[in-house]
Coordinates of C-alpha atoms in Angstrom, one line a residue:
Chain S
M1 CA 0.0 0.0 0.0
I2 CA 2.6 2.5 1.1
K3 CA 4.9 1.7 -1.8
G4 CA 2.1 2.6 -4.1
I5 CA 1.7 6.1 -2.8
F6 CA 4.5 7.5 -4.9
S7 CA 3.9 5.5 -8.0
K8 CA 2.7 7.1 -11.1
S9 CA -0.6 5.5 -11.1
K10 CA -1.7 7.0 -7.9
K11 CA -4.4 8.8 -9.8
M12 CA -7.7 7.8 -8.3
K13 CA -10.1 5.9 -10.6
Y14 CA -13.7 6.6 -10.5
A15 CA -16.4 4.3 -11.7
T16 CA -20.0 5.0 -12.0
L17 CA -22.0 2.4 -10.0
P18 CA -25.5 2.1 -11.4
S19 CA -28.0 2.1 -8.5
E20 CA -29.9 -1.1 -8.0
L21 CA -32.9 0.5 -9.3
S22 CA -31.4 1.7 -12.6
R23 CA -29.9 -1.7 -13.2
N24 CA -32.9 -3.8 -13.0
E25 CA -35.8 -1.6 -13.9
V26 CA -36.0 -0.4 -17.4
P27 CA -39.0 1.6 -18.4
E28 CA -41.4 -0.5 -20.2
G29 CA -41.5 0.3 -24.0
I30 CA -39.5 -0.4 -27.0
M31 CA -36.5 -1.8 -25.2
T32 CA -36.1 -4.6 -22.5
K33 CA -33.1 -5.2 -20.5
C34 CA -32.1 -8.9 -19.8
S35 CA -32.2 -9.2 -16.0
N36 CA -29.3 -11.7 -16.1
C37 CA -26.7 -10.3 -18.6
K38 CA -28.0 -6.8 -18.7
K39 CA -28.1 -6.6 -22.5
I40 CA -30.7 -4.3 -23.9
M41 CA -32.9 -5.7 -26.6
Y42 CA -35.9 -4.6 -28.6
T43 CA -38.9 -5.7 -26.8
R44 CA -40.7 -6.8 -29.9
E45 CA -37.7 -8.9 -31.1
L46 CA -37.5 -10.4 -27.6
Q47 CA -41.2 -11.2 -27.6
K48 CA -40.8 -13.1 -30.9
N49 CA -38.0 -15.1 -29.2
L50 CA -40.4 -16.1 -26.5
K51 CA -38.6 -13.8 -24.1
V52 CA -35.3 -15.8 -24.3
C53 CA -32.3 -13.4 -24.1
F54 CA -30.4 -13.3 -27.5
N55 CA -27.3 -12.8 -25.6
C56 CA -27.1 -15.2 -22.7
G57 CA -30.1 -17.5 -23.3
F58 CA -31.6 -16.4 -20.1
H59 CA -35.4 -17.2 -19.9
L60 CA -37.1 -14.0 -18.8
P61 CA -40.3 -14.3 -16.8
M62 CA -43.4 -14.6 -19.0
N63 CA -46.8 -13.4 -17.8
S64 CA -49.7 -15.7 -17.9
K65 CA -50.9 -14.2 -21.2
E66 CA -47.8 -14.6 -22.9
R67 CA -47.5 -18.2 -21.6
V68 CA -50.9 -19.2 -22.8
A69 CA -50.2 -17.7 -26.2
S70 CA -46.9 -19.5 -26.5
I71 CA -48.4 -22.9 -25.6
I72 CA -52.0 -23.1 -26.4
D73 CA -53.3 -23.2 -30.0
D74 CA -54.8 -19.8 -31.3
S75 CA -58.2 -19.0 -30.1
T76 CA -58.8 -22.3 -28.3
F77 CA -58.3 -21.0 -24.7
L78 CA -61.3 -20.7 -22.5
E79 CA -60.5 -19.2 -19.0
I80 CA -62.4 -20.8 -16.1
N81 CA -63.1 -19.5 -12.6
S82 CA -61.6 -16.1 -13.3
E83 CA -64.2 -14.4 -11.1
I84 CA -63.0 -16.0 -7.8
K85 CA -61.4 -13.2 -5.7
T86 CA -59.3 -12.8 -2.7
G87 CA -60.6 -11.6 0.6
N88 CA -58.7 -10.9 3.8
P89 CA -59.4 -13.9 5.9
L90 CA -57.1 -13.1 8.8
D91 CA -57.7 -9.4 8.6
F92 CA -54.1 -8.9 7.8
P93 CA -53.2 -5.3 7.8
G94 CA -52.6 -3.8 4.4
Y95 CA -53.4 -7.0 2.5
E96 CA -56.5 -5.7 0.7
E97 CA -54.6 -2.7 -0.6
K98 CA -51.7 -4.9 -1.8
I99 CA -54.1 -7.2 -3.7
A100 CA -55.9 -4.2 -5.0
G101 CA -52.6 -2.7 -6.2
D102 CA -51.7 -6.0 -8.0
I103 CA -55.0 -6.4 -9.6
K104 CA -54.5 -2.9 -11.1
K105 CA -51.0 -3.6 -12.1
T106 CA -51.5 -7.0 -13.7
N107 CA -55.1 -6.9 -14.8
M108 CA -55.6 -10.2 -13.2
N109 CA -57.7 -11.2 -10.2
E110 CA -55.0 -13.5 -8.7
A111 CA -51.6 -15.1 -9.3
V112 CA -53.0 -18.0 -11.4
V113 CA -54.9 -18.3 -14.6
T114 CA -56.7 -21.5 -15.4
G115 CA -58.6 -22.7 -18.4
I116 CA -59.2 -25.2 -21.1
G117 CA -57.4 -25.1 -24.4
D118 CA -55.7 -27.2 -27.1
I119 CA -52.0 -27.9 -27.5
N120 CA -51.5 -29.0 -31.1
G121 CA -55.1 -30.1 -31.2
M122 CA -54.9 -32.1 -28.1
K123 CA -57.3 -30.8 -25.3
V124 CA -55.8 -30.1 -21.9
V125 CA -56.8 -28.2 -18.7
L126 CA -54.0 -25.5 -18.2
A127 CA -53.0 -23.5 -15.1
V128 CA -50.4 -20.7 -15.4
M129 CA -49.0 -19.0 -12.4
D130 CA -47.9 -15.5 -12.8
S131 CA -45.1 -14.2 -10.6
S132 CA -46.0 -10.6 -11.3
F133 CA -49.0 -11.0 -8.9
R134 CA -47.7 -11.2 -5.4
M135 CA -44.7 -13.1 -6.5
G136 CA -47.1 -15.9 -7.6
S137 CA -47.6 -16.7 -3.9
M138 CA -50.3 -19.2 -3.1
G139 CA -53.3 -18.2 -0.9
S140 CA -56.7 -19.6 -0.8
V141 CA -57.7 -18.5 -4.2
V142 CA -54.6 -19.8 -5.9
G143 CA -55.3 -23.2 -4.2
E144 CA -58.9 -23.2 -5.0
K145 CA -58.4 -22.4 -8.6
I146 CA -55.8 -25.1 -9.1
T147 CA -58.0 -27.6 -7.3
L148 CA -61.0 -26.7 -9.5
A149 CA -58.7 -27.0 -12.6
I150 CA -57.6 -30.6 -11.5
E151 CA -61.2 -31.5 -10.9
K152 CA -62.1 -30.2 -14.3
A153 CA -59.4 -32.3 -15.8
D154 CA -60.6 -35.3 -14.1
E155 CA -64.3 -34.6 -15.1
L156 CA -63.2 -34.2 -18.8
S157 CA -60.7 -37.0 -18.6
V158 CA -58.0 -34.7 -20.3
P159 CA -54.4 -34.1 -19.0
F160 CA -53.7 -31.3 -16.7
V161 CA -50.6 -29.1 -17.4
I162 CA -49.4 -26.6 -15.1
F163 CA -46.7 -23.8 -15.3
T164 CA -45.5 -23.0 -11.9
A165 CA -43.9 -19.7 -10.7
S166 CA -44.1 -18.9 -7.1
G167 CA -42.3 -17.5 -4.1
G168 CA -44.3 -20.1 -2.1
A169 CA -47.0 -19.7 0.4
R170 CA -48.9 -16.4 0.9
M171 CA -47.8 -15.0 4.3
Q172 CA -51.0 -12.9 4.8
E173 CA -53.2 -16.0 4.7
G174 CA -51.2 -17.9 7.3
V175 CA -52.2 -21.5 7.9
L176 CA -55.0 -21.2 5.4
S177 CA -52.2 -20.7 2.7
L178 CA -50.3 -23.8 4.1
M179 CA -53.4 -26.0 3.8
Q180 CA -53.5 -25.2 0.1
M181 CA -50.6 -27.6 -0.3
A182 CA -52.6 -30.4 1.2
K183 CA -55.8 -29.5 -0.7
T184 CA -54.1 -29.4 -4.2
S185 CA -52.1 -32.5 -3.5
T186 CA -55.2 -34.4 -2.3
A187 CA -57.0 -33.4 -5.5
L188 CA -54.0 -34.5 -7.5
K189 CA -53.8 -38.0 -5.8
R190 CA -57.4 -38.6 -6.8
F191 CA -56.9 -37.5 -10.4
S192 CA -53.9 -39.7 -10.5
D193 CA -55.7 -42.7 -9.1
N194 CA -58.4 -42.1 -11.8
G195 CA -55.5 -42.4 -14.3
G196 CA -55.1 -38.8 -15.0
L197 CA -51.9 -37.4 -16.7
Y198 CA -50.4 -34.6 -15.0
I199 CA -47.5 -32.6 -16.3
T200 CA -45.6 -29.8 -14.5
I201 CA -43.3 -27.2 -16.0
M202 CA -41.4 -25.4 -13.3
T203 CA -40.5 -21.9 -14.3
H204 CA -38.4 -19.3 -12.5
P205 CA -38.9 -19.2 -9.5
T206 CA -40.7 -22.2 -8.1
T207 CA -40.0 -22.3 -4.4
G208 CA -41.5 -23.1 -0.9
G209 CA -44.9 -24.3 -0.5
V210 CA -45.6 -24.6 -4.1
S211 CA -42.5 -26.7 -5.0
A212 CA -43.3 -28.8 -1.9
S213 CA -46.7 -29.6 -3.3
F214 CA -48.3 -29.7 -6.7
A215 CA -45.2 -28.5 -8.6
S216 CA -43.3 -31.7 -7.7
L217 CA -46.1 -34.2 -8.2
G218 CA -46.2 -34.4 -12.0
D219 CA -46.1 -37.7 -13.8
Y220 CA -43.6 -35.7 -15.7
N221 CA -41.6 -32.9 -13.9
F222 CA -40.0 -30.5 -16.4
A223 CA -38.4 -27.2 -15.9
E224 CA -37.1 -24.3 -17.9
P225 CA -33.3 -23.7 -18.2
G226 CA -31.9 -21.8 -15.3
A227 CA -35.1 -21.7 -13.2
L228 CA -34.7 -21.3 -9.4
I229 CA -36.3 -24.3 -7.8
G230 CA -36.2 -25.1 -4.2
F231 CA -37.8 -25.5 -0.9
A232 CA -35.9 -23.1 1.4
G233 CA -34.3 -19.9 0.3
R234 CA -30.6 -19.8 -0.4
R235 CA -29.8 -17.3 2.5
I236 CA -31.7 -19.3 5.0
I237 CA -29.8 -22.4 4.1
E238 CA -26.5 -20.7 4.2
Q239 CA -27.2 -19.1 7.7
T240 CA -28.4 -22.5 8.9
I241 CA -25.5 -24.7 7.8
G242 CA -22.9 -22.0 8.0
E243 CA -21.6 -22.8 4.5
E244 CA -21.5 -21.1 1.2
L245 CA -23.5 -22.9 -1.5
P246 CA -22.5 -23.8 -4.9
E247 CA -23.2 -21.2 -7.7
D248 CA -25.8 -23.6 -9.5
F249 CA -27.5 -24.5 -6.3
Q250 CA -31.2 -24.9 -6.8
T251 CA -31.1 -24.2 -10.5
A252 CA -33.0 -26.5 -12.9
E253 CA -29.8 -28.0 -14.0
F254 CA -28.8 -28.7 -10.4
L255 CA -32.2 -30.5 -9.8
L256 CA -31.8 -32.6 -13.0
K257 CA -28.5 -33.8 -11.8
H258 CA -29.9 -34.7 -8.3
G259 CA -32.7 -36.7 -9.7
Q260 CA -35.7 -34.4 -9.3
L261 CA -36.5 -33.6 -12.9
D262 CA -37.3 -35.6 -15.9
A263 CA -35.8 -33.1 -18.2
V264 CA -34.9 -29.5 -18.6
I265 CA -36.6 -28.1 -21.7
P266 CA -35.7 -24.8 -23.5
R267 CA -38.7 -22.6 -24.0
G268 CA -38.4 -22.8 -27.8
E269 CA -38.8 -26.6 -27.7
L270 CA -41.4 -26.7 -25.1
K271 CA -44.6 -26.9 -27.1
E272 CA -43.2 -29.5 -29.4
K273 CA -41.9 -31.6 -26.5
L274 CA -45.2 -31.3 -24.6
S275 CA -47.1 -32.3 -27.8
L276 CA -44.9 -35.4 -28.0
V277 CA -45.6 -36.5 -24.4
L278 CA -49.3 -35.7 -24.7
E279 CA -49.4 -37.7 -28.0
M280 CA -48.0 -40.7 -26.3
H281 CA -50.8 -40.7 -23.9
Q282 CA -53.5 -40.4 -26.4
T283 CA -55.8 -43.5 -26.5
G284 CA -56.4 -45.3 -29.8
G285 CA -53.3 -47.1 -31.1
D286 CA -51.7 -47.5 -34.5
S287 CA -53.2 -49.6 -37.2
E288 CA -50.2 -52.0 -37.1
W289 CA -51.3 -53.1 -33.6
Chain R
M1 CA -11.6 -52.2 -34.0
V2 CA -10.5 -54.4 -31.2
E3 CA -9.4 -57.8 -32.4
L4 CA -10.7 -60.8 -30.6
D5 CA -8.5 -63.9 -30.1
F6 CA -10.7 -66.2 -32.2
D7 CA -10.9 -63.5 -35.0
K8 CA -7.2 -63.7 -35.4
P9 CA -6.9 -66.6 -37.8
I10 CA -9.7 -65.3 -39.8
N11 CA -8.3 -61.8 -40.1
E12 CA -5.0 -63.3 -41.0
L13 CA -6.4 -65.5 -43.8
K14 CA -8.4 -62.5 -45.0
S15 CA -5.4 -60.2 -45.3
K16 CA -3.5 -63.1 -47.1
I17 CA -6.3 -63.3 -49.6
K18 CA -6.3 -59.6 -50.1
E19 CA -2.6 -59.6 -50.5
L20 CA -2.7 -62.3 -53.2
S21 CA -5.6 -60.7 -55.2
D22 CA -3.7 -57.3 -55.0
F23 CA -0.6 -58.9 -56.4
S24 CA -2.3 -60.8 -59.0
S25 CA -4.0 -57.6 -60.4
K26 CA -0.7 -55.7 -60.2
A27 CA 1.7 -58.2 -61.6
D28 CA -0.7 -59.6 -64.0
V29 CA -0.4 -63.1 -62.8
D30 CA -3.3 -65.4 -62.6
L31 CA -3.6 -66.6 -58.9
S32 CA -7.3 -67.3 -59.1
T33 CA -7.1 -70.9 -58.2
E34 CA -4.9 -70.1 -55.2
I35 CA -7.3 -67.4 -54.1
E36 CA -10.3 -69.7 -54.6
K37 CA -8.7 -72.3 -52.5
L38 CA -8.0 -69.9 -49.7
E39 CA -11.4 -68.5 -49.8
K40 CA -12.8 -71.9 -49.5
R41 CA -10.6 -72.3 -46.5
L42 CA -11.8 -69.1 -45.1
K43 CA -15.3 -70.3 -45.3
K44 CA -14.7 -73.4 -43.6
L45 CA -12.5 -71.6 -40.9
E46 CA -15.3 -69.1 -40.3
S47 CA -18.0 -71.7 -39.9
D48 CA -15.6 -73.7 -37.7
I49 CA -15.0 -70.8 -35.5
Y50 CA -18.4 -68.8 -35.6
Y51 CA -20.6 -71.9 -35.3
N52 CA -18.7 -73.5 -32.7
M53 CA -18.3 -70.6 -30.3
K54 CA -16.8 -71.5 -27.0
P55 CA -18.4 -69.8 -23.9
W56 CA -15.2 -67.8 -23.4
D57 CA -15.4 -66.6 -26.9
R58 CA -19.0 -65.5 -26.4
V59 CA -17.9 -63.6 -23.2
Q60 CA -15.3 -61.9 -25.3
I61 CA -18.0 -60.8 -27.9
A62 CA -20.4 -59.7 -25.2
R63 CA -17.8 -57.5 -23.8
H64 CA -16.6 -56.1 -27.1
P65 CA -16.1 -52.3 -26.8
N66 CA -17.8 -51.8 -30.0
R67 CA -20.8 -54.0 -29.2
P68 CA -24.0 -52.1 -29.7
T69 CA -25.5 -50.6 -26.5
T70 CA -29.0 -49.9 -25.4
L71 CA -29.0 -46.4 -27.0
D72 CA -27.8 -47.9 -30.3
Y73 CA -30.8 -50.3 -30.3
I74 CA -33.2 -47.6 -29.2
S75 CA -32.3 -45.4 -32.0
Q76 CA -32.7 -48.3 -34.5
L77 CA -35.8 -49.8 -33.1
F78 CA -38.0 -46.9 -31.8
T79 CA -39.0 -43.5 -32.9
D80 CA -39.7 -40.3 -30.8
F81 CA -37.5 -41.5 -27.9
F82 CA -37.7 -39.0 -25.1
E83 CA -35.3 -39.7 -22.4
L84 CA -36.4 -39.1 -18.8
H85 CA -34.1 -38.5 -16.0
G86 CA -33.8 -39.0 -12.2
D87 CA -35.1 -41.1 -9.4
R88 CA -36.8 -38.1 -7.8
G89 CA -34.9 -38.8 -4.8
F90 CA -31.1 -38.6 -5.1
G91 CA -29.7 -38.4 -8.5
D92 CA -29.8 -39.3 -12.2
D93 CA -27.7 -42.4 -12.8
E94 CA -26.4 -42.4 -16.3
A95 CA -25.6 -46.1 -16.1
I96 CA -29.3 -46.6 -16.8
V97 CA -31.2 -44.7 -19.5
G98 CA -35.0 -44.8 -19.9
G99 CA -37.8 -43.0 -21.5
I100 CA -40.9 -43.1 -23.5
A101 CA -40.8 -43.8 -27.2
K102 CA -42.9 -45.4 -30.0
Y103 CA -42.5 -48.9 -31.3
K104 CA -44.2 -49.2 -34.6
G105 CA -46.5 -46.4 -33.5
L106 CA -47.2 -47.9 -30.2
P107 CA -46.2 -45.9 -27.0
V108 CA -43.8 -47.9 -24.9
T109 CA -41.4 -47.3 -22.1
V110 CA -37.8 -48.3 -22.8
I111 CA -35.2 -48.9 -20.1
G112 CA -31.7 -50.2 -20.3
H113 CA -28.2 -50.4 -18.7
Q114 CA -25.9 -48.1 -20.7
R115 CA -22.2 -48.3 -20.8
G116 CA -19.9 -46.0 -22.6
K117 CA -18.1 -46.6 -25.7
E118 CA -15.0 -44.5 -24.8
T119 CA -13.3 -43.7 -21.6
K120 CA -14.9 -40.4 -21.0
E121 CA -18.4 -41.7 -21.6
N122 CA -17.6 -44.8 -19.6
I123 CA -16.7 -42.7 -16.6
R124 CA -19.9 -40.8 -16.9
R125 CA -21.9 -43.9 -17.1
N126 CA -19.7 -45.8 -14.6
F127 CA -19.0 -48.6 -17.0
G128 CA -22.7 -49.4 -17.1
M129 CA -22.8 -50.4 -13.5
P130 CA -25.7 -48.6 -11.7
H131 CA -26.1 -47.2 -8.3
P132 CA -29.3 -47.5 -6.4
E133 CA -30.7 -44.3 -7.9
G134 CA -30.4 -45.9 -11.3
Y135 CA -32.6 -48.9 -10.3
R136 CA -35.0 -46.4 -8.6
K137 CA -35.2 -44.4 -11.8
A138 CA -35.9 -47.5 -13.6
L139 CA -38.6 -48.4 -11.2
R140 CA -40.1 -44.9 -11.3
L141 CA -40.4 -45.2 -15.1
M142 CA -41.9 -48.7 -14.9
K143 CA -44.5 -47.5 -12.5
Q144 CA -45.3 -44.6 -14.9
A145 CA -45.6 -47.1 -17.8
D146 CA -47.9 -49.3 -15.6
K147 CA -50.2 -46.3 -14.8
F148 CA -50.5 -45.3 -18.4
N149 CA -50.7 -48.9 -19.7
R150 CA -47.6 -48.9 -21.9
P151 CA -45.6 -52.0 -22.4
I152 CA -42.1 -52.0 -20.8
I153 CA -39.0 -53.1 -22.8
C154 CA -35.8 -53.6 -20.9
F155 CA -32.3 -54.0 -22.3
I156 CA -29.9 -55.8 -20.0
D157 CA -26.3 -55.1 -20.4
T158 CA -24.2 -54.7 -17.2
K159 CA -21.3 -56.4 -15.5
G160 CA -23.3 -56.0 -12.3
A161 CA -24.7 -53.4 -9.9
Y162 CA -21.9 -51.2 -8.8
P163 CA -20.0 -52.5 -5.7
G164 CA -19.0 -49.2 -4.0
K165 CA -19.4 -47.5 -0.6
A166 CA -21.9 -45.0 -1.7
A167 CA -23.9 -47.7 -3.4
E168 CA -24.3 -49.6 -0.1
E169 CA -25.0 -46.5 1.9
R170 CA -27.9 -45.7 -0.4
G171 CA -29.2 -49.3 -0.4
Q172 CA -28.1 -51.2 -3.3
S173 CA -29.8 -54.3 -2.1
E174 CA -33.0 -52.6 -1.2
A175 CA -33.1 -50.9 -4.8
I176 CA -32.7 -54.2 -6.5
A177 CA -35.0 -56.1 -4.3
K178 CA -37.7 -53.4 -4.8
N179 CA -37.5 -53.8 -8.6
L180 CA -38.0 -57.5 -8.5
F181 CA -40.9 -57.1 -6.1
E182 CA -42.6 -54.3 -8.1
M183 CA -42.0 -55.8 -11.5
A184 CA -43.9 -58.8 -10.3
S185 CA -47.2 -56.8 -10.2
M186 CA -47.0 -54.6 -13.3
K187 CA -50.1 -54.9 -15.3
V188 CA -48.4 -54.3 -18.7
P189 CA -46.3 -56.6 -20.8
I190 CA -42.6 -56.6 -19.9
V191 CA -40.2 -57.8 -22.5
C192 CA -36.5 -58.3 -21.5
I193 CA -33.6 -58.6 -23.8
V194 CA -30.1 -59.4 -22.7
I195 CA -27.9 -57.6 -25.3
G196 CA -24.5 -58.0 -23.7
E197 CA -23.5 -59.1 -20.3
G198 CA -26.2 -60.1 -17.8
G199 CA -24.4 -59.6 -14.6
S200 CA -26.2 -60.9 -11.5
G201 CA -28.7 -59.0 -9.4
G202 CA -27.8 -55.8 -11.3
A203 CA -29.0 -57.3 -14.4
L204 CA -31.9 -59.1 -12.9
A205 CA -33.3 -55.7 -11.5
L206 CA -34.4 -55.1 -15.0
G207 CA -35.2 -58.7 -15.8
V208 CA -38.6 -59.8 -14.2
G209 CA -40.2 -59.9 -17.6
N210 CA -42.9 -61.9 -19.2
H211 CA -40.5 -62.8 -22.0
I212 CA -36.7 -62.9 -21.7
H213 CA -34.7 -63.1 -24.9
M214 CA -30.9 -63.2 -25.3
L215 CA -28.7 -62.3 -28.1
E216 CA -26.9 -65.3 -29.2
N217 CA -23.5 -64.1 -27.9
S218 CA -24.7 -62.5 -24.7
T219 CA -24.2 -64.0 -21.2
Y220 CA -26.4 -64.1 -18.1
S221 CA -25.1 -65.4 -14.7
V222 CA -25.1 -65.0 -11.1
I223 CA -21.6 -63.5 -11.3
T224 CA -18.9 -62.7 -13.9
P225 CA -16.6 -65.6 -14.7
E226 CA -13.7 -63.7 -13.0
G227 CA -15.8 -63.4 -9.8
A228 CA -16.8 -67.0 -9.9
A229 CA -13.2 -68.2 -10.4
S230 CA -11.9 -66.1 -7.5
I231 CA -14.6 -67.2 -5.1
L232 CA -14.3 -71.0 -6.1
W233 CA -10.7 -71.4 -6.9
K234 CA -9.2 -68.2 -5.4
D235 CA -7.8 -67.3 -8.8
A236 CA -9.6 -64.9 -11.2
G237 CA -7.2 -66.1 -13.9
Q238 CA -9.3 -69.2 -14.2
A239 CA -12.2 -67.2 -15.5
K240 CA -12.2 -69.2 -18.8
Q241 CA -12.8 -72.4 -17.0
A242 CA -15.5 -70.9 -14.8
A243 CA -17.3 -69.5 -18.1
E244 CA -17.4 -73.1 -19.3
R245 CA -18.6 -74.6 -16.0
M246 CA -21.2 -72.0 -15.1
R247 CA -23.4 -72.3 -18.2
I248 CA -23.7 -68.6 -18.9
T249 CA -24.3 -68.4 -22.6
A250 CA -27.6 -68.1 -24.4
P251 CA -27.8 -71.6 -25.5
D252 CA -27.2 -72.8 -21.9
L253 CA -30.0 -70.5 -20.6
K254 CA -32.3 -71.7 -23.2
E255 CA -31.6 -75.3 -22.2
L256 CA -32.1 -74.5 -18.6
E257 CA -35.4 -72.9 -19.6
I258 CA -34.6 -69.5 -18.2
I259 CA -35.1 -67.6 -21.5
D260 CA -37.7 -67.8 -24.1
S261 CA -35.6 -67.4 -27.1
I262 CA -32.2 -66.8 -28.6
I263 CA -32.0 -63.9 -30.9
K264 CA -29.7 -64.8 -33.8
E265 CA -26.5 -62.7 -34.0
V266 CA -24.7 -61.3 -36.9
R267 CA -21.8 -63.6 -37.8
G268 CA -18.8 -62.9 -35.6
G269 CA -20.9 -60.7 -33.3
A270 CA -23.4 -57.9 -33.2
H271 CA -20.8 -55.2 -33.5
H272 CA -20.2 -56.2 -37.2
D273 CA -23.6 -54.9 -38.3
I274 CA -25.8 -52.9 -35.9
K275 CA -28.6 -52.4 -38.3
E276 CA -28.8 -56.1 -39.2
Q277 CA -28.7 -56.9 -35.5
A278 CA -31.5 -54.6 -34.8
L279 CA -33.7 -56.3 -37.5
Q280 CA -33.2 -59.5 -35.8
I281 CA -34.2 -58.0 -32.4
D282 CA -37.2 -56.3 -34.0
E283 CA -38.6 -59.6 -35.3
V284 CA -38.5 -61.2 -31.9
L285 CA -39.7 -58.1 -30.0
Y286 CA -42.6 -57.6 -32.3
Q287 CA -43.8 -61.2 -31.8
S288 CA -43.3 -60.9 -28.1
L289 CA -45.4 -57.8 -27.8
K290 CA -48.1 -59.0 -30.1
E291 CA -48.4 -62.2 -28.0
L292 CA -48.3 -60.4 -24.7
R293 CA -50.7 -57.7 -25.7
A294 CA -53.4 -60.2 -26.2
M295 CA -53.3 -61.1 -22.5
S296 CA -55.3 -59.3 -19.9
K297 CA -53.8 -57.4 -17.0
E298 CA -54.4 -60.3 -14.8
E299 CA -53.1 -62.8 -17.2
L300 CA -49.9 -60.8 -17.6
V301 CA -49.2 -60.8 -13.8
N302 CA -50.0 -64.5 -13.5
H303 CA -47.9 -65.3 -16.5
R304 CA -44.9 -63.6 -14.8
Y305 CA -45.6 -65.4 -11.6
N306 CA -45.7 -68.8 -13.2
K307 CA -42.7 -68.1 -15.3
F308 CA -40.5 -67.5 -12.3
K309 CA -42.2 -70.1 -10.0
K310 CA -40.9 -72.7 -12.5
M311 CA -37.3 -71.7 -12.2
G312 CA -35.0 -73.8 -10.1
A313 CA -34.1 -77.4 -10.0
Y314 CA -34.2 -79.9 -7.2
L315 CA -34.8 -83.4 -6.2
N316 CA -38.1 -84.4 -4.7
N317 CA -38.5 -88.1 -3.9

């Protein structure tokens, strides 16, 4: 240090550190910044690429509308149970305002959209969670809508497909939120026992009570590349065990290696791969048999 | 390609014939009678060797580094193969591969041991010797097949389940046992084909099928010949004798009524022509599935029960 004082390069170097805000929030409009590599791209181009970064391949979050459009055949989607709304069962202070704010922001009533539609001509019941609504957290409404969707699939004898994205249980609904884990799982077990096909696609992020219930119960568990999937948060684990965790900890790829996933499927191949799996489960065989 | 001992005289003769015919065309000398003679000798030699395969010769073919593997046959026999990973518990063992695919348009589940063809792949796949998570992945896929009423096709090709510390900690025995137990009650046809080495419990864990077929030059036994020699005579060097004593080849198993049929192999071993070999398998597999698909769920379970009930030999006066 002292030696350096008299050297020529003692000139101070200045660097502009962008604030956290300016780094992550780019005004909506013609340009979008990749939240992983920070590259700025034309929003329209990015949309066409299913919101997969051209530079680093990062899968940017899709909202439920974009997701439905990317998976379901044009004009075949019929939303169900959209009228069910969230109350404030525990009289949690500020909860109603937060919900009202998110309804305004997202134009959705809750963090999941459910409906019936076709994937390459094959009918499914679909549920898409949307992390832009309360981080996709699961309260009574999310649990109820997913359960109703499962029952609908059972009733129609069609596969149930879900895209999960959730921070976990909804704190403001306390134990009612916890019980949604059991409620959805119970419905799934009945559906499964009746021979129903259930496919989950875990997207970024799928954590906590959602990963510990319906997200992990698929006949096929798939995930998008790079998606964060886990039960407990990274920070909590590090504090608990007093160790630093590997970089790829709790990524989709990490889970694949540890036996939790059937496959990691890039968004661009998703519809095609899903169709393949669905087709394998269509009844009515080939003429050769 | 690796040269096997019994291939040597054949290869020598072949190169001599080639030498002669090269020479005759260059030097403009007519050696056709000599060449003809040698070719006759070659034919005789080939039939002497290839149609009188000794057990140890078959062991060598079964272990040939270029011998077609599960994935080779999958790409030849099936379409739309979609590999599925993981036991949903601990890991994804690449010593076993599995997934869904179509066989002549029919959705099926395919599972098999998978060894590598070169060192790097062999390390990744642990030389085709599974850990418990491999067997648990296989079982998971079989249960899925059972639920969705898909026939199961298993390719068997392993020296054995991996004998290691981690494997014991995670319950190698339990994993194998569970597969035998659960395969018994599957309500879908299960066809097993031994394509290379059928090594002990590690092979059997994919082997409780309605039909079991073996490639002509594959082996299936309670232990490798080396292992048997070292247990019985404390000398792994006597593997050749053990191979002969233990009756591990396809014809032996047919005679012992363990397997349903021997799948004819390309002359000199499957590695000489994968496509042709796949056709041979195709014929047997098709017949097998056709036959089994005619059975009801209950019949399939009983069929498997009776099949294994019959195995064993004892005196009863």
